[in-house]
Each structure stands twice: as structure tokens, then as C-alpha cells.
CSV table of C-alpha atoms in Angstrom, one decimal:
chain,number,residue,atom,x,y,z
A,1033,MET,CA,-89.6,43.9,10.0
A,1034,ALA,CA,-92.4,44.2,7.5
A,1035,ASP,CA,-92.6,48.0,8.2
A,1036,GLU,CA,-88.9,48.3,7.5
A,1037,MET,CA,-89.4,46.8,4.0
A,1038,GLU,CA,-92.4,49.1,3.3
A,1039,ASN,CA,-90.4,52.2,4.4
A,1040,GLY,CA,-87.6,51.2,2.0
A,1041,ALA,CA,-84.9,51.1,4.7
A,1042,THR,CA,-83.9,47.5,4.0
A,1043,GLU,CA,-85.0,45.2,1.2
A,1044,LEU,CA,-85.1,41.6,2.4
A,1045,PRO,CA,-84.4,38.9,-0.2
A,1046,ALA,CA,-85.8,35.4,0.0
A,1047,GLU,CA,-83.2,33.9,2.4
A,1048,PRO,CA,-83.3,31.9,5.6
A,1049,LEU,CA,-84.9,34.0,8.3
A,1050,SER,CA,-81.6,34.2,10.3
A,1051,GLU,CA,-79.8,35.7,7.3
A,1052,ARG,CA,-82.6,38.1,6.8
A,1053,VAL,CA,-82.4,39.2,10.4
A,1054,ALA,CA,-78.6,39.5,10.1
A,1055,GLU,CA,-79.1,41.7,7.0
A,1056,VAL,CA,-81.4,44.1,8.8
A,1057,LEU,CA,-79.1,44.3,11.9
A,1058,ARG,CA,-76.1,44.8,9.7
A,1059,GLU,CA,-77.7,47.7,7.9
A,1060,ARG,CA,-78.7,49.2,11.3
A,1061,ILE,CA,-75.2,49.0,12.5
A,1062,ILE,CA,-73.7,50.5,9.3
A,1063,SER,CA,-76.3,53.4,9.4
A,1064,GLY,CA,-75.7,54.0,13.1
A,1065,GLN,CA,-79.2,53.0,14.3
A,1066,LEU,CA,-77.5,50.5,16.5
A,1067,PRO,CA,-74.6,52.6,18.0
A,1068,ALA,CA,-71.1,51.5,18.4
A,1069,GLY,CA,-70.5,49.9,21.8
A,1070,GLY,CA,-74.2,49.4,22.4
A,1071,LYS,CA,-75.5,46.1,23.8
A,1072,LEU,CA,-77.9,44.2,21.6
A,1073,ASN,CA,-81.0,43.4,23.7
A,1074,GLU,CA,-82.4,40.2,22.2
A,1075,ARG,CA,-85.9,40.6,23.6
A,1076,GLU,CA,-86.3,44.1,22.3
A,1077,LEU,CA,-84.8,43.3,18.9
A,1078,ALA,CA,-87.0,40.2,18.5
A,1079,ALA,CA,-90.1,42.2,19.3
A,1080,ASP,CA,-89.1,45.0,16.9
A,1081,LEU,CA,-88.3,42.6,14.1
A,1082,GLU,CA,-91.4,40.5,14.8
A,1083,VAL,CA,-89.4,37.3,15.0
A,1084,SER,CA,-88.7,34.8,17.7
A,1085,ARG,CA,-85.4,34.9,19.6
A,1086,ILE,CA,-84.2,31.7,17.8
A,1087,PRO,CA,-83.5,33.3,14.3
A,1088,LEU,CA,-82.1,36.3,16.1
A,1089,ARG,CA,-79.6,34.2,18.1
A,1090,GLU,CA,-78.7,32.3,14.8
A,1091,ALA,CA,-78.0,35.7,13.2
A,1092,LEU,CA,-75.6,36.9,15.8
A,1093,PRO,CA,-72.7,34.5,14.9
A,1094,LEU,CA,-73.0,35.6,11.3
A,1095,LEU,CA,-72.5,39.2,12.3
A,1096,GLU,CA,-69.7,38.3,14.7
A,1097,ALA,CA,-67.9,36.5,11.9
A,1098,GLU,CA,-68.0,39.7,9.8
A,1099,GLY,CA,-66.7,41.8,12.7
A,1100,PHE,CA,-69.9,43.7,13.3
A,1101,ILE,CA,-70.5,42.5,16.9
A,1102,SER,CA,-68.5,40.9,19.6
A,1103,THR,CA,-69.6,38.8,22.6
A,1104,GLU,CA,-68.4,40.1,25.9
A,1105,PRO,CA,-68.6,38.4,29.3
A,1106,ARG,CA,-71.7,39.6,31.3
A,1107,ARG,CA,-72.7,42.0,28.5
A,1108,GLY,CA,-73.6,39.6,25.7
A,1109,ALA,CA,-73.5,40.8,22.1
A,1110,VAL,CA,-72.1,44.3,21.7
A,1111,VAL,CA,-71.8,46.4,18.5
A,1112,HIS,CA,-68.3,46.7,17.3
A,1113,SER,CA,-66.7,50.2,17.3
A,1114,PHE,CA,-65.2,50.7,13.8
A,1115,THR,CA,-61.7,52.1,14.3
A,1116,TYR,CA,-59.0,53.6,12.2
A,1117,ARG,CA,-57.1,50.4,12.4
A,1118,ASP,CA,-60.1,48.6,11.0
A,1119,ALA,CA,-60.2,51.0,8.1
A,1120,GLN,CA,-56.5,50.4,7.4
A,1121,GLU,CA,-57.0,46.7,7.4
A,1122,VAL,CA,-60.0,46.9,5.0
A,1123,PHE,CA,-57.9,48.8,2.5
A,1124,ASP,CA,-55.0,46.3,3.0
A,1125,LEU,CA,-57.3,43.5,1.9
A,1126,ARG,CA,-59.1,45.4,-0.8
A,1127,LEU,CA,-55.7,46.1,-2.4
A,1128,GLN,CA,-55.0,42.4,-2.6
A,1129,LEU,CA,-58.4,41.0,-3.4
A,1130,GLU,CA,-60.1,43.6,-5.7
A,1131,PRO,CA,-57.4,43.5,-8.4
A,1132,LEU,CA,-57.5,39.7,-8.3
A,1133,ALA,CA,-61.3,39.8,-8.7
A,1134,ALA,CA,-61.1,42.3,-11.6
A,1135,SER,CA,-58.6,40.1,-13.4
A,1136,PHE,CA,-60.6,37.0,-13.0
A,1137,ALA,CA,-63.8,38.7,-14.1
A,1138,ALA,CA,-62.1,40.1,-17.3
A,1139,ARG,CA,-60.6,36.6,-18.0
A,1140,ARG,CA,-64.1,35.1,-17.8
A,1141,VAL,CA,-65.5,37.7,-20.2
A,1142,ALA,CA,-62.6,36.9,-22.6
A,1143,GLU,CA,-63.8,33.3,-22.4
A,1144,GLY,CA,-67.4,34.2,-23.2
A,1145,ALA,CA,-69.0,35.2,-19.9
A,1146,ASP,CA,-71.7,37.9,-20.2
A,1147,PRO,CA,-70.9,41.2,-18.4
A,1148,ALA,CA,-74.4,42.5,-18.7
A,1149,ALA,CA,-75.1,42.5,-14.9
A,1150,LEU,CA,-71.9,44.3,-14.2
A,1151,LEU,CA,-72.8,47.0,-16.8
A,1152,GLU,CA,-76.2,47.4,-15.2
A,1153,ALA,CA,-74.5,47.8,-11.8
A,1154,LEU,CA,-72.3,50.5,-13.3
A,1155,GLU,CA,-75.3,52.4,-14.7
A,1156,SER,CA,-77.0,52.1,-11.3
A,1157,ALA,CA,-73.9,53.6,-9.6
A,1158,ARG,CA,-73.9,56.4,-12.1
A,1159,THR,CA,-77.5,57.4,-11.5
A,1160,GLY,CA,-76.9,57.3,-7.8
A,1161,VAL,CA,-73.5,59.0,-7.7
A,1162,THR,CA,-74.8,62.0,-5.7
A,1163,GLY,CA,-77.9,60.4,-4.2
A,1164,ALA,CA,-78.5,59.2,-0.6
A,1165,HIS,CA,-77.7,55.5,-1.6
A,1166,ALA,CA,-74.6,56.2,-3.6
A,1167,SER,CA,-72.3,54.3,-1.3
A,1168,GLY,CA,-74.5,51.3,-1.3
A,1169,ARG,CA,-74.6,51.3,-5.1
A,1170,ASN,CA,-70.8,51.6,-5.3
A,1171,SER,CA,-70.6,48.5,-3.0
A,1172,ASP,CA,-73.0,46.7,-5.2
A,1173,LEU,CA,-70.7,47.3,-8.2
A,1174,HIS,CA,-67.7,45.9,-6.5
A,1175,GLU,CA,-69.7,42.8,-5.4
A,1176,GLU,CA,-70.9,42.3,-8.9
A,1177,ILE,CA,-67.3,42.1,-10.1
A,1178,VAL,CA,-66.6,39.3,-7.6
A,1179,LYS,CA,-69.7,37.5,-8.8
A,1180,LEU,CA,-68.5,37.7,-12.4
A,1181,ALA,CA,-65.1,36.5,-11.4
A,1182,ASP,CA,-66.8,33.2,-10.3
A,1183,HIS,CA,-64.0,32.2,-8.0
A,1184,HIS,CA,-65.6,30.3,-5.1
A,1185,LEU,CA,-62.8,30.9,-2.5
A,1186,LEU,CA,-62.4,34.5,-3.4
A,1187,ARG,CA,-66.1,35.0,-3.1
A,1188,ARG,CA,-66.1,33.5,0.4
A,1189,MET,CA,-63.2,35.7,1.5
A,1190,THR,CA,-64.7,38.9,0.1
A,1191,GLY,CA,-68.1,37.9,1.5
A,1192,LEU,CA,-66.7,38.2,5.0
A,1193,MET,CA,-65.4,41.7,4.1
A,1194,ASN,CA,-68.3,43.1,2.1
A,1195,GLY,CA,-70.1,44.5,5.1
A,1196,ARG,CA,-67.1,46.3,6.4
A,1197,VAL,CA,-66.5,47.8,2.9
A,1198,ARG,CA,-70.1,49.1,2.9
A,1199,TRP,CA,-69.5,50.5,6.5
A,1200,LEU,CA,-66.3,52.2,5.3
A,1201,PHE,CA,-68.0,53.7,2.2
A,1202,ARG,CA,-70.8,55.0,4.5
A,1203,LEU,CA,-68.3,56.7,6.7
A,1204,THR,CA,-66.8,58.7,3.7
A,1205,PRO,CA,-69.8,59.9,1.7
A,1206,GLU,CA,-67.7,62.7,0.2
A,1207,ARG,CA,-65.9,60.1,-1.9
A,1208,ASP,CA,-69.2,59.4,-3.8
A,1209,THR,CA,-68.4,61.8,-6.7
A,1210,PRO,CA,-68.5,61.7,-10.5
A,1211,LYS,CA,-64.8,61.2,-10.4
A,1212,MET,CA,-65.3,57.9,-8.6
A,1213,TRP,CA,-67.9,56.9,-11.1
A,1214,GLN,CA,-65.4,57.6,-13.9
A,1215,GLU,CA,-62.9,55.3,-12.2
A,1216,HIS,CA,-65.5,52.6,-12.0
A,1217,ALA,CA,-66.5,53.1,-15.6
A,1218,GLU,CA,-62.9,52.6,-16.8
A,1219,LEU,CA,-62.6,49.5,-14.6
A,1220,VAL,CA,-65.8,48.0,-15.9
A,1221,GLN,CA,-64.9,48.8,-19.5
A,1222,ALA,CA,-61.6,46.9,-19.1
A,1223,ILE,CA,-63.5,43.9,-17.6
A,1224,ALA,CA,-66.2,44.0,-20.3
A,1225,ALA,CA,-63.4,44.1,-23.0
A,1226,GLY,CA,-61.8,41.0,-21.5
A,1227,GLN,CA,-58.5,42.7,-20.5
A,1228,PRO,CA,-57.3,41.1,-17.3
A,1229,ALA,CA,-54.0,42.9,-16.8
A,1230,LEU,CA,-55.6,46.3,-17.4
A,1231,ALA,CA,-58.5,45.5,-15.2
A,1232,ALA,CA,-56.2,44.5,-12.3
A,1233,ALA,CA,-54.1,47.7,-12.7
A,1234,LEU,CA,-57.2,49.9,-12.7
A,1235,ALA,CA,-58.7,48.2,-9.7
A,1236,SER,CA,-55.4,48.6,-7.8
A,1237,ALA,CA,-55.2,52.3,-8.7
A,1238,HIS,CA,-58.8,52.8,-7.7
A,1239,VAL,CA,-58.4,51.3,-4.3
A,1240,GLU,CA,-55.1,53.1,-3.7
A,1241,ARG,CA,-56.8,56.5,-4.6
A,1242,GLY,CA,-59.5,55.6,-2.1
A,1243,ARG,CA,-57.0,54.8,0.6
A,1244,HIS,CA,-55.1,58.1,0.0
A,1245,ASP,CA,-58.2,60.2,0.1
A,1246,SER,CA,-60.1,58.4,2.9
A,1247,LEU,CA,-57.6,57.6,5.6
A,1248,PRO,CA,-56.7,61.2,6.6
A,1249,VAL,CA,-60.5,61.9,6.9
A,1250,LEU,CA,-61.1,58.7,8.9
A,1251,ALA,CA,-58.2,59.4,11.2
A,1252,GLU,CA,-60.2,62.4,12.4
A,1253,ARG,CA,-63.5,60.6,12.6
A,1254,LEU,CA,-62.6,57.3,14.1
A,1255,PRO,CA,-60.9,56.1,17.3
A,1256,ALA,CA,-57.4,54.8,16.7
A,1257,SER,CA,-58.1,51.4,18.2
A,1258,ALA,CA,-60.6,49.4,20.2
A,1259,ASP,CA,-59.0,50.5,23.5
A,1260,ALA,CA,-59.3,54.2,22.4
A,1261,SER,CA,-63.0,53.6,21.5
A,1262,ALA,CA,-63.7,52.1,24.9
A,1263,ARG,CA,-62.1,55.1,26.6
A,1264,ARG,CA,-64.2,57.5,24.5
A,1265,ARG,CA,-67.4,55.7,25.4
A,1266,ARG,CA,-66.5,55.8,29.1
A,1267,ARG,CA,-65.9,59.5,28.9
A,1268,GLY,CA,-69.3,60.0,27.3
A,1269,ARG,CA,-71.2,58.3,30.1
């Protein structure tokens, strides 16, 4: 686990050990280091991460709640296979939640909240727009909007979805373009100006453009459903 931090693969914040373990495993699943359909071997993972099996076992329910793993009879914890239906559902929820978050964030700015952290996240996304970590920085920007919105229930709901959004962004790296940054810039400017209606409209348009551009690509890259994914894995054996 320490080596992973030194190599820059995953930066671990000061959190309970189980959450830190979940963060590392989540990133490995998103990056493909832990392949879809693969079984998580607790003994091997605990040794690799240099932790006991207790925090590892405590981390697994966190990942299952986010949809990254599932527990199967006789197999234990298995990495979820991201499907086209999963991608559709992520966009469905983003279309509902992100305009709401943008509106709340702009309203708070209008009431005196400081948008400095959001503006910093925008600049970080701009400098990384063509880099290897662009998708992660774009995700950070969306999460910063939710933080600024300061709506506890909304934050809990989006928290369960954030990992899958990052997974989705990683699957479509061609979307990380200067055009996307410009969409982000317009959205952040509306929030920073305290314009809730405009911010909500721009967030909705941004997600809808992403859906329109991403789903045809994802239809070619992903199995249609969990059943189709299982059949694909069996053929590959």
C-alpha cells in the first residue's frame, strides 16, 4: 500500500483504514488492474496492501454498495462487469442530480458562499485536459460542485454514484477534450456568478451532450447486460 502511494497510483487521505483500502481497490477496478468478473482473493489482497484481512473485509461492503463488486455463492466477492445498461443508468441519474447540484451551488454563492475551491478544480481540469489523469480531474470538478451545493442528502446520493461516474469517464477518454473543458468553464462561471437557473440548464446540457457522444461508443465496448458479460467471460475461458 505504501509503494502504491510512492508510485503515484493512488493517494490515500487520512481516513479509516477500511475506507483507504476501499479507495485503492476502487481505483484498481476502474483502471482494470482488477478485471471484471474476477474473484477477489482476500489473502492475496491483504498481503499486497500490507493490511490484515479485517479492514479488507470491512472495505468490501463499501464497494458492494457502490456497485463495484458483488458477493456470489461459493465464489465470494467478484468484480462487477460494467455494462451498457449500467452506463445508461449512470447518465439517467446524472441528468437528474447534476443540474440540481449546480443550481444549489449557485444559490449558495448568491447567498455568500466562496466558490474558490470550485474555481481551483476548474483550473486543474483545464491543465489536465489532455493528460493521463484528465478523466479523474473532470470527476473532481463535478464532485466539487456537489460539495459547494452543501445539500446533505444530495451528497449522500451522489457519493454512491461517484465511483461509477469515474469508471464511466475512464471508459471514454476521447471525451476529455478542450471542448469539454469549455463546457465546464461555462458551468462554473454560472455557479460562481450565483445564477441557479443558468447553472442548472448548462449542467443538463453538459450531461446530455456526454450521453449523446458516449453511449454509441460504449455500446461497442461494453456487454449489453450482466448476462451478456457472463457469457462473454465463459467464451474467453
